[in-house]
Amino acid sequence: QLVESGGDSVRSGGSLRLSCIASGFTRPRYLMAWFRQGPGKEREAVAAIDNDGKAEYSHLVQGRFTISRDNAKNTMYLQMNDLKPEDTAMYYCAAESRGDYWLAPWAYQIWGQGTRVTVSV
């Protein structure tokens, strides 16, 4: 089970930190990722991270967002800085990718319920 938290409403230029707590797993998942789905849009990748902390980012958030994880706490984070109105979306964490597909939403088998981020001008 994956449970996200930390979503909120902020002004443009603000920051938020999202958390995703994983439970029920016997070991840390190799790949975990953040995705988002804005109003009227398809689900898109934000960032992914492996067990060793290697990360990949969507070009849309590169330089503004930072993904991290604490395997001892079974928790993944997304630090979001310089937020823009176009970052408004429901943010989901995901785990258990089929194969080595880091940023493909179709590859992930386990999903959280999402946490909402709203960025106003």
mmCIF file of N, CA and C in Angstrom:
data_model
loop_
_atom_site.group_PDB
_atom_site.id
_atom_site.type_symbol
_atom_site.label_atom_id
_atom_site.label_comp_id
_atom_site.label_asym_id
_atom_site.label_seq_id
_atom_site.Cartn_x
_atom_site.Cartn_y
_atom_site.Cartn_z
ATOM 1 N N GLN A 1 0.844 -1.187 0.000
ATOM 2 C CA GLN A 1 0.000 0.000 0.000
ATOM 3 C C GLN A 1 0.886 1.247 0.000
ATOM 4 N N LEU A 2 0.442 2.225 -0.774
ATOM 5 C CA LEU A 2 1.156 3.505 -0.848
ATOM 6 C C LEU A 2 0.202 4.610 -0.422
ATOM 7 N N VAL A 3 0.664 5.484 0.458
ATOM 8 C CA VAL A 3 -0.163 6.579 0.942
ATOM 9 C C VAL A 3 0.601 7.889 0.792
ATOM 10 N N GLU A 4 0.029 8.800 -0.004
ATOM 11 C CA GLU A 4 0.647 10.099 -0.226
ATOM 12 C C GLU A 4 0.102 11.125 0.758
ATOM 13 N N SER A 5 0.910 12.144 1.014
ATOM 14 C CA SER A 5 0.469 13.278 1.830
ATOM 15 C C SER A 5 1.299 14.494 1.454
ATOM 16 N N GLY A 6 0.848 15.644 1.920
ATOM 17 C CA GLY A 6 1.605 16.873 1.715
ATOM 18 C C GLY A 6 1.026 17.824 0.688
ATOM 19 N N GLY A 7 0.003 17.385 -0.033
ATOM 20 C CA GLY A 7 -0.598 18.277 -1.009
ATOM 21 C C GLY A 7 -1.290 19.458 -0.343
ATOM 22 N N ASP A 8 -1.321 20.580 -1.047
ATOM 23 C CA ASP A 8 -1.911 21.794 -0.470
ATOM 24 C C ASP A 8 -2.123 22.800 -1.587
ATOM 25 N N SER A 9 -2.685 23.949 -1.205
ATOM 26 C CA SER A 9 -2.845 25.065 -2.134
ATOM 27 C C SER A 9 -1.784 26.108 -1.811
ATOM 28 N N VAL A 10 -1.037 26.527 -2.836
ATOM 29 C CA VAL A 10 0.030 27.501 -2.642
ATOM 30 C C VAL A 10 0.003 28.525 -3.770
ATOM 31 N N ARG A 11 0.710 29.607 -3.552
ATOM 32 C CA ARG A 11 0.852 30.624 -4.597
ATOM 33 C C ARG A 11 2.018 30.268 -5.506
ATOM 34 N N SER A 12 1.960 30.805 -6.701
ATOM 35 C CA SER A 12 3.039 30.617 -7.664
ATOM 36 C C SER A 12 4.370 31.046 -7.047
ATOM 37 N N GLY A 13 5.399 30.229 -7.231
ATOM 38 C CA GLY A 13 6.693 30.495 -6.634
ATOM 39 C C GLY A 13 6.902 29.817 -5.301
ATOM 40 N N GLY A 14 5.849 29.248 -4.749
ATOM 41 C CA GLY A 14 5.924 28.592 -3.456
ATOM 42 C C GLY A 14 6.527 27.197 -3.537
ATOM 43 N N SER A 15 6.595 26.540 -2.387
ATOM 44 C CA SER A 15 7.189 25.212 -2.282
ATOM 45 C C SER A 15 6.276 24.271 -1.489
ATOM 46 N N LEU A 16 6.393 23.013 -1.802
ATOM 47 C CA LEU A 16 5.712 21.954 -1.052
ATOM 48 C C LEU A 16 6.603 20.732 -1.029
ATOM 49 N N ARG A 17 6.422 19.887 -0.015
ATOM 50 C CA ARG A 17 7.089 18.596 0.018
ATOM 51 C C ARG A 17 6.041 17.507 0.168
ATOM 52 N N LEU A 18 5.994 16.636 -0.802
ATOM 53 C CA LEU A 18 5.086 15.495 -0.758
ATOM 54 C C LEU A 18 5.805 14.288 -0.177
ATOM 55 N N SER A 19 5.045 13.444 0.499
ATOM 56 C CA SER A 19 5.575 12.205 1.052
ATOM 57 C C SER A 19 4.741 11.033 0.570
ATOM 58 N N CYS A 20 5.385 9.889 0.457
ATOM 59 C CA CYS A 20 4.689 8.650 0.095
ATOM 60 C C CYS A 20 5.226 7.548 1.001
ATOM 61 N N ILE A 21 4.355 7.034 1.837
ATOM 62 C CA ILE A 21 4.754 5.966 2.750
ATOM 63 C C ILE A 21 4.304 4.633 2.183
ATOM 64 N N ALA A 22 5.252 3.700 2.103
ATOM 65 C CA ALA A 22 4.964 2.360 1.601
ATOM 66 C C ALA A 22 4.827 1.406 2.773
ATOM 67 N N SER A 23 3.802 0.602 2.739
ATOM 68 C CA SER A 23 3.610 -0.386 3.794
ATOM 69 C C SER A 23 3.209 -1.721 3.177
ATOM 70 N N GLY A 24 3.494 -2.789 3.913
ATOM 71 C CA GLY A 24 3.108 -4.102 3.441
ATOM 72 C C GLY A 24 4.117 -4.762 2.528
ATOM 73 N N PHE A 25 5.248 -4.080 2.277
ATOM 74 C CA PHE A 25 6.282 -4.661 1.438
ATOM 75 C C PHE A 25 7.331 -5.329 2.313
ATOM 76 N N THR A 26 7.843 -6.455 1.853
ATOM 77 C CA THR A 26 8.863 -7.146 2.627
ATOM 78 C C THR A 26 10.249 -6.562 2.388
ATOM 79 N N ARG A 27 10.388 -5.792 1.323
ATOM 80 C CA ARG A 27 11.660 -5.160 1.011
ATOM 81 C C ARG A 27 11.372 -3.888 0.232
ATOM 82 N N PRO A 28 12.333 -2.927 0.246
ATOM 83 C CA PRO A 28 12.108 -1.703 -0.537
ATOM 84 C C PRO A 28 11.962 -2.031 -2.015
ATOM 85 N N ARG A 29 11.037 -1.375 -2.675
ATOM 86 C CA ARG A 29 10.842 -1.563 -4.099
ATOM 87 C C ARG A 29 12.007 -0.948 -4.850
ATOM 88 N N TYR A 30 12.450 -1.609 -5.915
ATOM 89 C CA TYR A 30 13.588 -1.113 -6.692
ATOM 90 C C TYR A 30 13.303 0.277 -7.249
ATOM 91 N N LEU A 31 12.206 0.418 -7.946
ATOM 92 C CA LEU A 31 11.847 1.693 -8.530
ATOM 93 C C LEU A 31 10.587 2.235 -7.883
ATOM 94 N N MET A 32 10.622 3.511 -7.557
ATOM 95 C CA MET A 32 9.421 4.217 -7.121
ATOM 96 C C MET A 32 9.375 5.532 -7.903
ATOM 97 N N ALA A 33 8.184 6.043 -8.051
ATOM 98 C CA ALA A 33 8.047 7.221 -8.905
ATOM 99 C C ALA A 33 6.890 8.095 -8.475
ATOM 100 N N TRP A 34 6.942 9.336 -8.931
ATOM 101 C CA TRP A 34 5.835 10.272 -8.792
ATOM 102 C C TRP A 34 5.264 10.555 -10.178
ATOM 103 N N PHE A 35 3.959 10.548 -10.259
ATOM 104 C CA PHE A 35 3.232 10.938 -11.457
ATOM 105 C C PHE A 35 2.218 11.996 -11.065
ATOM 106 N N ARG A 36 1.669 12.667 -12.050
ATOM 107 C CA ARG A 36 0.626 13.647 -11.771
ATOM 108 C C ARG A 36 -0.390 13.656 -12.895
ATOM 109 N N GLN A 37 -1.582 14.101 -12.542
ATOM 110 C CA GLN A 37 -2.653 14.219 -13.531
ATOM 111 C C GLN A 37 -3.385 15.519 -13.276
ATOM 112 N N GLY A 38 -3.225 16.441 -14.203
ATOM 113 C CA GLY A 38 -3.895 17.720 -14.088
ATOM 114 C C GLY A 38 -5.303 17.661 -14.634
ATOM 115 N N PRO A 39 -6.108 18.689 -14.385
ATOM 116 C CA PRO A 39 -7.489 18.718 -14.868
ATOM 117 C C PRO A 39 -7.549 18.567 -16.383
ATOM 118 N N GLY A 40 -8.274 17.564 -16.832
ATOM 119 C CA GLY A 40 -8.426 17.353 -18.267
ATOM 120 C C GLY A 40 -7.196 16.842 -18.981
ATOM 121 N N LYS A 41 -6.216 16.408 -18.232
ATOM 122 C CA LYS A 41 -4.976 15.927 -18.837
ATOM 123 C C LYS A 41 -4.749 14.453 -18.540
ATOM 124 N N GLU A 42 -3.864 13.844 -19.309
ATOM 125 C CA GLU A 42 -3.488 12.464 -19.032
ATOM 126 C C GLU A 42 -2.421 12.428 -17.924
ATOM 127 N N ARG A 43 -2.319 11.269 -17.303
ATOM 128 C CA ARG A 43 -1.317 11.100 -16.261
ATOM 129 C C ARG A 43 0.080 11.195 -16.881
ATOM 130 N N GLU A 44 0.957 11.956 -16.232
ATOM 131 C CA GLU A 44 2.300 12.151 -16.765
ATOM 132 C C GLU A 44 3.345 11.936 -15.685
ATOM 133 N N ALA A 45 4.543 11.587 -16.137
ATOM 134 C CA ALA A 45 5.630 11.331 -15.200
ATOM 135 C C ALA A 45 6.166 12.630 -14.622
ATOM 136 N N VAL A 46 6.590 12.537 -13.368
ATOM 137 C CA VAL A 46 7.258 13.659 -12.714
ATOM 138 C C VAL A 46 8.717 13.284 -12.462
ATOM 139 N N ALA A 47 8.922 12.192 -11.738
ATOM 140 C CA ALA A 47 10.277 11.753 -11.416
ATOM 141 C C ALA A 47 10.237 10.325 -10.895
ATOM 142 N N ALA A 48 11.375 9.642 -11.016
ATOM 143 C CA ALA A 48 11.497 8.288 -10.500
ATOM 144 C C ALA A 48 12.855 8.138 -9.827
ATOM 145 N N ILE A 49 12.936 7.157 -8.918
ATOM 146 C CA ILE A 49 14.169 6.962 -8.159
ATOM 147 C C ILE A 49 14.353 5.479 -7.874
ATOM 148 N N ASP A 50 15.608 5.013 -7.935
ATOM 149 C CA ASP A 50 15.843 3.607 -7.630
ATOM 150 C C ASP A 50 16.356 3.458 -6.196
ATOM 151 N N ASN A 51 16.664 2.243 -5.835
ATOM 152 C CA ASN A 51 17.089 1.936 -4.473
ATOM 153 C C ASN A 51 18.362 2.645 -4.042
ATOM 154 N N ASP A 52 19.211 2.947 -5.033
ATOM 155 C CA ASP A 52 20.489 3.588 -4.719
ATOM 156 C C ASP A 52 20.413 5.106 -4.748
ATOM 157 N N GLY A 53 19.232 5.626 -5.050
ATOM 158 C CA GLY A 53 19.065 7.073 -5.085
ATOM 159 C C GLY A 53 19.262 7.716 -6.445
ATOM 160 N N LYS A 54 19.520 6.893 -7.462
ATOM 161 C CA LYS A 54 19.619 7.452 -8.810
ATOM 162 C C LYS A 54 18.232 7.915 -9.243
ATOM 163 N N ALA A 55 18.172 9.127 -9.822
ATOM 164 C CA ALA A 55 16.874 9.715 -10.151
ATOM 165 C C ALA A 55 16.796 10.126 -11.609
ATOM 166 N N GLU A 56 15.583 10.133 -12.119
ATOM 167 C CA GLU A 56 15.283 10.677 -13.435
ATOM 168 C C GLU A 56 14.097 11.617 -13.298
ATOM 169 N N TYR A 57 14.101 12.669 -14.116
ATOM 170 C CA TYR A 57 13.066 13.692 -14.019
ATOM 171 C C TYR A 57 12.440 13.970 -15.368
ATOM 172 N N SER A 58 11.193 14.363 -15.335
ATOM 173 C CA SER A 58 10.561 14.936 -16.512
ATOM 174 C C SER A 58 11.203 16.285 -16.778
ATOM 175 N N HIS A 59 11.333 16.635 -18.047
ATOM 176 C CA HIS A 59 11.912 17.927 -18.379
ATOM 177 C C HIS A 59 11.050 19.071 -17.848
ATOM 178 N N LEU A 60 9.780 18.786 -17.574
ATOM 179 C CA LEU A 60 8.860 19.814 -17.093
ATOM 180 C C LEU A 60 9.198 20.273 -15.673
ATOM 181 N N VAL A 61 9.882 19.423 -14.916
ATOM 182 C CA VAL A 61 10.159 19.754 -13.516
ATOM 183 C C VAL A 61 11.643 19.784 -13.195
ATOM 184 N N GLN A 62 12.464 19.393 -14.167
ATOM 185 C CA GLN A 62 13.915 19.348 -13.947
ATOM 186 C C GLN A 62 14.413 20.691 -13.423
ATOM 187 N N GLY A 63 15.180 20.639 -12.339
ATOM 188 C CA GLY A 63 15.730 21.856 -11.764
ATOM 189 C C GLY A 63 14.846 22.505 -10.714
ATOM 190 N N ARG A 64 13.588 22.101 -10.650
ATOM 191 C CA ARG A 64 12.668 22.677 -9.654
ATOM 192 C C ARG A 64 12.252 21.644 -8.612
ATOM 193 N N PHE A 65 12.113 20.400 -9.029
ATOM 194 C CA PHE A 65 11.666 19.333 -8.128
ATOM 195 C C PHE A 65 12.842 18.407 -7.818
ATOM 196 N N THR A 66 12.816 17.828 -6.611
ATOM 197 C CA THR A 66 13.824 16.861 -6.209
ATOM 198 C C THR A 66 13.139 15.652 -5.576
ATOM 199 N N ILE A 67 13.426 14.486 -6.129
ATOM 200 C CA ILE A 67 12.891 13.242 -5.593
ATOM 201 C C ILE A 67 13.940 12.613 -4.685
ATOM 202 N N SER A 68 13.490 12.004 -3.597
ATOM 203 C CA SER A 68 14.396 11.324 -2.687
ATOM 204 C C SER A 68 13.632 10.203 -1.991
ATOM 205 N N ARG A 69 14.369 9.348 -1.324
ATOM 206 C CA ARG A 69 13.715 8.273 -0.592
ATOM 207 C C ARG A 69 14.552 7.899 0.623
ATOM 208 N N ASP A 70 13.876 7.407 1.648
ATOM 209 C CA ASP A 70 14.502 6.904 2.858
ATOM 210 C C ASP A 70 14.045 5.465 3.017
ATOM 211 N N ASN A 71 14.873 4.527 2.588
ATOM 212 C CA ASN A 71 14.464 3.121 2.609
ATOM 213 C C ASN A 71 14.213 2.620 4.027
ATOM 214 N N ALA A 72 14.932 3.164 4.998
ATOM 215 C CA ALA A 72 14.735 2.743 6.385
ATOM 216 C C ALA A 72 13.342 3.116 6.880
ATOM 217 N N LYS A 73 12.788 4.190 6.331
ATOM 218 C CA LYS A 73 11.451 4.639 6.725
ATOM 219 C C LYS A 73 10.403 4.253 5.712
ATOM 220 N N ASN A 74 10.814 3.541 4.661
ATOM 221 C CA ASN A 74 9.875 3.146 3.603
ATOM 222 C C ASN A 74 9.115 4.354 3.064
ATOM 223 N N THR A 75 9.815 5.450 2.883
ATOM 224 C CA THR A 75 9.174 6.688 2.483
ATOM 225 C C THR A 75 9.911 7.328 1.309
ATOM 226 N N MET A 76 9.140 7.842 0.370
ATOM 227 C CA MET A 76 9.667 8.586 -0.764
ATOM 228 C C MET A 76 9.141 10.018 -0.662
ATOM 229 N N TYR A 77 9.956 10.959 -1.118
ATOM 230 C CA TYR A 77 9.596 12.369 -1.023
ATOM 231 C C TYR A 77 9.674 13.043 -2.388
ATOM 232 N N LEU A 78 8.974 14.150 -2.501
ATOM 233 C CA LEU A 78 9.101 15.015 -3.667
ATOM 234 C C LEU A 78 9.125 16.453 -3.163
ATOM 235 N N GLN A 79 10.295 17.069 -3.203
ATOM 236 C CA GLN A 79 10.425 18.470 -2.856
ATOM 237 C C GLN A 79 10.154 19.301 -4.098
ATOM 238 N N MET A 80 9.159 20.154 -4.026
ATOM 239 C CA MET A 80 8.750 20.946 -5.181
ATOM 240 C C MET A 80 8.980 22.419 -4.868
ATOM 241 N N ASN A 81 9.848 23.045 -5.624
ATOM 242 C CA ASN A 81 10.153 24.459 -5.455
ATOM 243 C C ASN A 81 9.729 25.239 -6.687
ATOM 244 N N ASP A 82 9.599 26.538 -6.535
ATOM 245 C CA ASP A 82 9.226 27.416 -7.647
ATOM 246 C C ASP A 82 7.997 26.871 -8.383
ATOM 247 N N LEU A 83 6.984 26.564 -7.628
ATOM 248 C CA LEU A 83 5.784 25.981 -8.220
ATOM 249 C C LEU A 83 5.091 26.961 -9.153
ATOM 250 N N LYS A 84 4.504 26.419 -10.207
ATOM 251 C CA LYS A 84 3.817 27.194 -11.226
ATOM 252 C C LYS A 84 2.369 26.719 -11.325
ATOM 253 N N PRO A 85 1.486 27.555 -11.829
ATOM 254 C CA PRO A 85 0.087 27.118 -11.966
ATOM 255 C C PRO A 85 -0.053 25.827 -12.779
ATOM 256 N N GLU A 86 0.820 25.617 -13.751
ATOM 257 C CA GLU A 86 0.735 24.403 -14.553
ATOM 258 C C GLU A 86 1.154 23.147 -13.786
ATOM 259 N N ASP A 87 1.660 23.303 -12.574
ATOM 260 C CA ASP A 87 1.963 22.154 -11.717
ATOM 261 C C ASP A 87 0.715 21.671 -10.972
ATOM 262 N N THR A 88 -0.369 22.402 -11.089
ATOM 263 C CA THR A 88 -1.608 22.005 -10.442
ATOM 264 C C THR A 88 -2.048 20.632 -10.943
ATOM 265 N N ALA A 89 -2.231 19.692 -10.025
ATOM 266 C CA ALA A 89 -2.573 18.324 -10.403
ATOM 267 C C ALA A 89 -2.786 17.486 -9.152
ATOM 268 N N MET A 90 -3.321 16.300 -9.378
ATOM 269 C CA MET A 90 -3.286 15.261 -8.355
ATOM 270 C C MET A 90 -1.966 14.528 -8.534
ATOM 271 N N TYR A 91 -1.213 14.393 -7.468
ATOM 272 C CA TYR A 91 0.082 13.733 -7.517
ATOM 273 C C TYR A 91 -0.022 12.334 -6.906
ATOM 274 N N TYR A 92 0.499 11.368 -7.652
ATOM 275 C CA TYR A 92 0.422 9.974 -7.245
ATOM 276 C C TYR A 92 1.825 9.390 -7.086
ATOM 277 N N CYS A 93 1.999 8.545 -6.087
ATOM 278 C CA CYS A 93 3.230 7.774 -6.051
ATOM 279 C C CYS A 93 2.937 6.367 -6.554
ATOM 280 N N ALA A 94 3.942 5.734 -7.099
ATOM 281 C CA ALA A 94 3.797 4.433 -7.711
ATOM 282 C C ALA A 94 5.036 3.600 -7.445
ATOM 283 N N ALA A 95 4.851 2.285 -7.474
ATOM 284 C CA ALA A 95 5.951 1.360 -7.238
ATOM 285 C C ALA A 95 5.754 0.096 -8.066
ATOM 286 N N GLU A 96 6.822 -0.696 -8.143
ATOM 287 C CA GLU A 96 6.764 -1.981 -8.824
ATOM 288 C C GLU A 96 6.578 -1.823 -10.326
ATOM 289 N N SER A 97 7.648 -1.327 -10.958
ATOM 290 C CA SER A 97 7.609 -1.191 -12.418
ATOM 291 C C SER A 97 7.880 -2.540 -13.078
ATOM 292 N N ARG A 98 7.150 -2.796 -14.158
ATOM 293 C CA ARG A 98 7.389 -4.002 -14.963
ATOM 294 C C ARG A 98 8.609 -3.713 -15.833
ATOM 295 N N GLY A 99 9.728 -4.252 -15.450
ATOM 296 C CA GLY A 99 10.921 -3.979 -16.241
ATOM 297 C C GLY A 99 11.551 -2.662 -15.844
ATOM 298 N N ASP A 100 12.482 -2.204 -16.645
ATOM 299 C CA ASP A 100 13.271 -1.027 -16.324
ATOM 300 C C ASP A 100 12.680 0.235 -16.949
ATOM 301 N N TYR A 101 11.394 0.436 -16.722
ATOM 302 C CA TYR A 101 10.690 1.591 -17.287
ATOM 303 C C TYR A 101 10.462 2.607 -16.184
ATOM 304 N N TRP A 102 11.286 3.606 -16.150
ATOM 305 C CA TRP A 102 11.284 4.514 -15.021
ATOM 306 C C TRP A 102 10.118 5.491 -15.052
ATOM 307 N N LEU A 103 9.839 6.065 -16.213
ATOM 308 C CA LEU A 103 8.876 7.161 -16.288
ATOM 309 C C LEU A 103 7.629 6.812 -17.101
ATOM 310 N N ALA A 104 7.341 5.551 -17.219
ATOM 311 C CA ALA A 104 6.163 5.113 -17.971
ATOM 312 C C ALA A 104 5.055 4.736 -17.006
ATOM 313 N N PRO A 105 3.964 5.501 -16.960
ATOM 314 C CA PRO A 105 2.903 5.188 -15.998
ATOM 315 C C PRO A 105 2.316 3.800 -16.194
ATOM 316 N N TRP A 106 2.258 3.329 -17.449
ATOM 317 C CA TRP A 106 1.664 2.020 -17.716
ATOM 318 C C TRP A 106 2.463 0.875 -17.101
ATOM 319 N N ALA A 107 3.734 1.146 -16.760
ATOM 320 C CA ALA A 107 4.596 0.084 -16.265
ATOM 321 C C ALA A 107 4.407 -0.208 -14.775
ATOM 322 N N TYR A 108 3.848 0.741 -14.045
ATOM 323 C CA TYR A 108 3.771 0.599 -12.591
ATOM 324 C C TYR A 108 2.505 -0.122 -12.156
ATOM 325 N N GLN A 109 2.672 -1.002 -11.195
ATOM 326 C CA GLN A 109 1.581 -1.880 -10.787
ATOM 327 C C GLN A 109 0.896 -1.450 -9.491
ATOM 328 N N ILE A 110 1.588 -0.693 -8.665
ATOM 329 C CA ILE A 110 1.029 -0.318 -7.367
ATOM 330 C C ILE A 110 0.957 1.206 -7.301
ATOM 331 N N TRP A 111 -0.207 1.711 -6.944
ATOM 332 C CA TRP A 111 -0.465 3.151 -6.940
ATOM 333 C C TRP A 111 -1.102 3.590 -5.621
ATOM 334 N N GLY A 112 -0.769 4.811 -5.215
ATOM 335 C CA GLY A 112 -1.477 5.416 -4.105
ATOM 336 C C GLY A 112 -2.738 6.104 -4.582
ATOM 337 N N GLN A 113 -3.447 6.719 -3.636
ATOM 338 C CA GLN A 113 -4.718 7.377 -3.946
ATOM 339 C C GLN A 113 -4.533 8.812 -4.411
ATOM 340 N N GLY A 114 -3.369 9.368 -4.185
ATOM 341 C CA GLY A 114 -3.094 10.710 -4.667
ATOM 342 C C GLY A 114 -3.227 11.779 -3.601
ATOM 343 N N THR A 115 -2.517 12.885 -3.824
ATOM 344 C CA THR A 115 -2.621 14.062 -2.974
ATOM 345 C C THR A 115 -2.675 15.278 -3.900
ATOM 346 N N ARG A 116 -3.570 16.201 -3.599
ATOM 347 C CA ARG A 116 -3.840 17.295 -4.535
ATOM 348 C C ARG A 116 -2.941 18.494 -4.279
ATOM 349 N N VAL A 117 -2.401 19.015 -5.369
ATOM 350 C CA VAL A 117 -1.587 20.238 -5.339
ATOM 351 C C VAL A 117 -2.256 21.273 -6.226
ATOM 352 N N THR A 118 -2.504 22.437 -5.654
ATOM 353 C CA THR A 118 -3.101 23.535 -6.411
ATOM 354 C C THR A 118 -2.194 24.745 -6.295
ATOM 355 N N VAL A 119 -1.815 25.289 -7.445
ATOM 356 C CA VAL A 119 -0.935 26.453 -7.477
ATOM 357 C C VAL A 119 -1.677 27.600 -8.146
ATOM 358 N N SER A 120 -1.829 28.686 -7.428
ATOM 359 C CA SER A 120 -2.540 29.850 -7.957
ATOM 360 C C SER A 120 -1.537 30.953 -8.293
ATOM 361 N N VAL A 121 -1.971 31.837 -9.183
ATOM 362 C CA VAL A 121 -1.080 32.928 -9.605
ATOM 363 C C VAL A 121 -0.975 33.980 -8.494
#
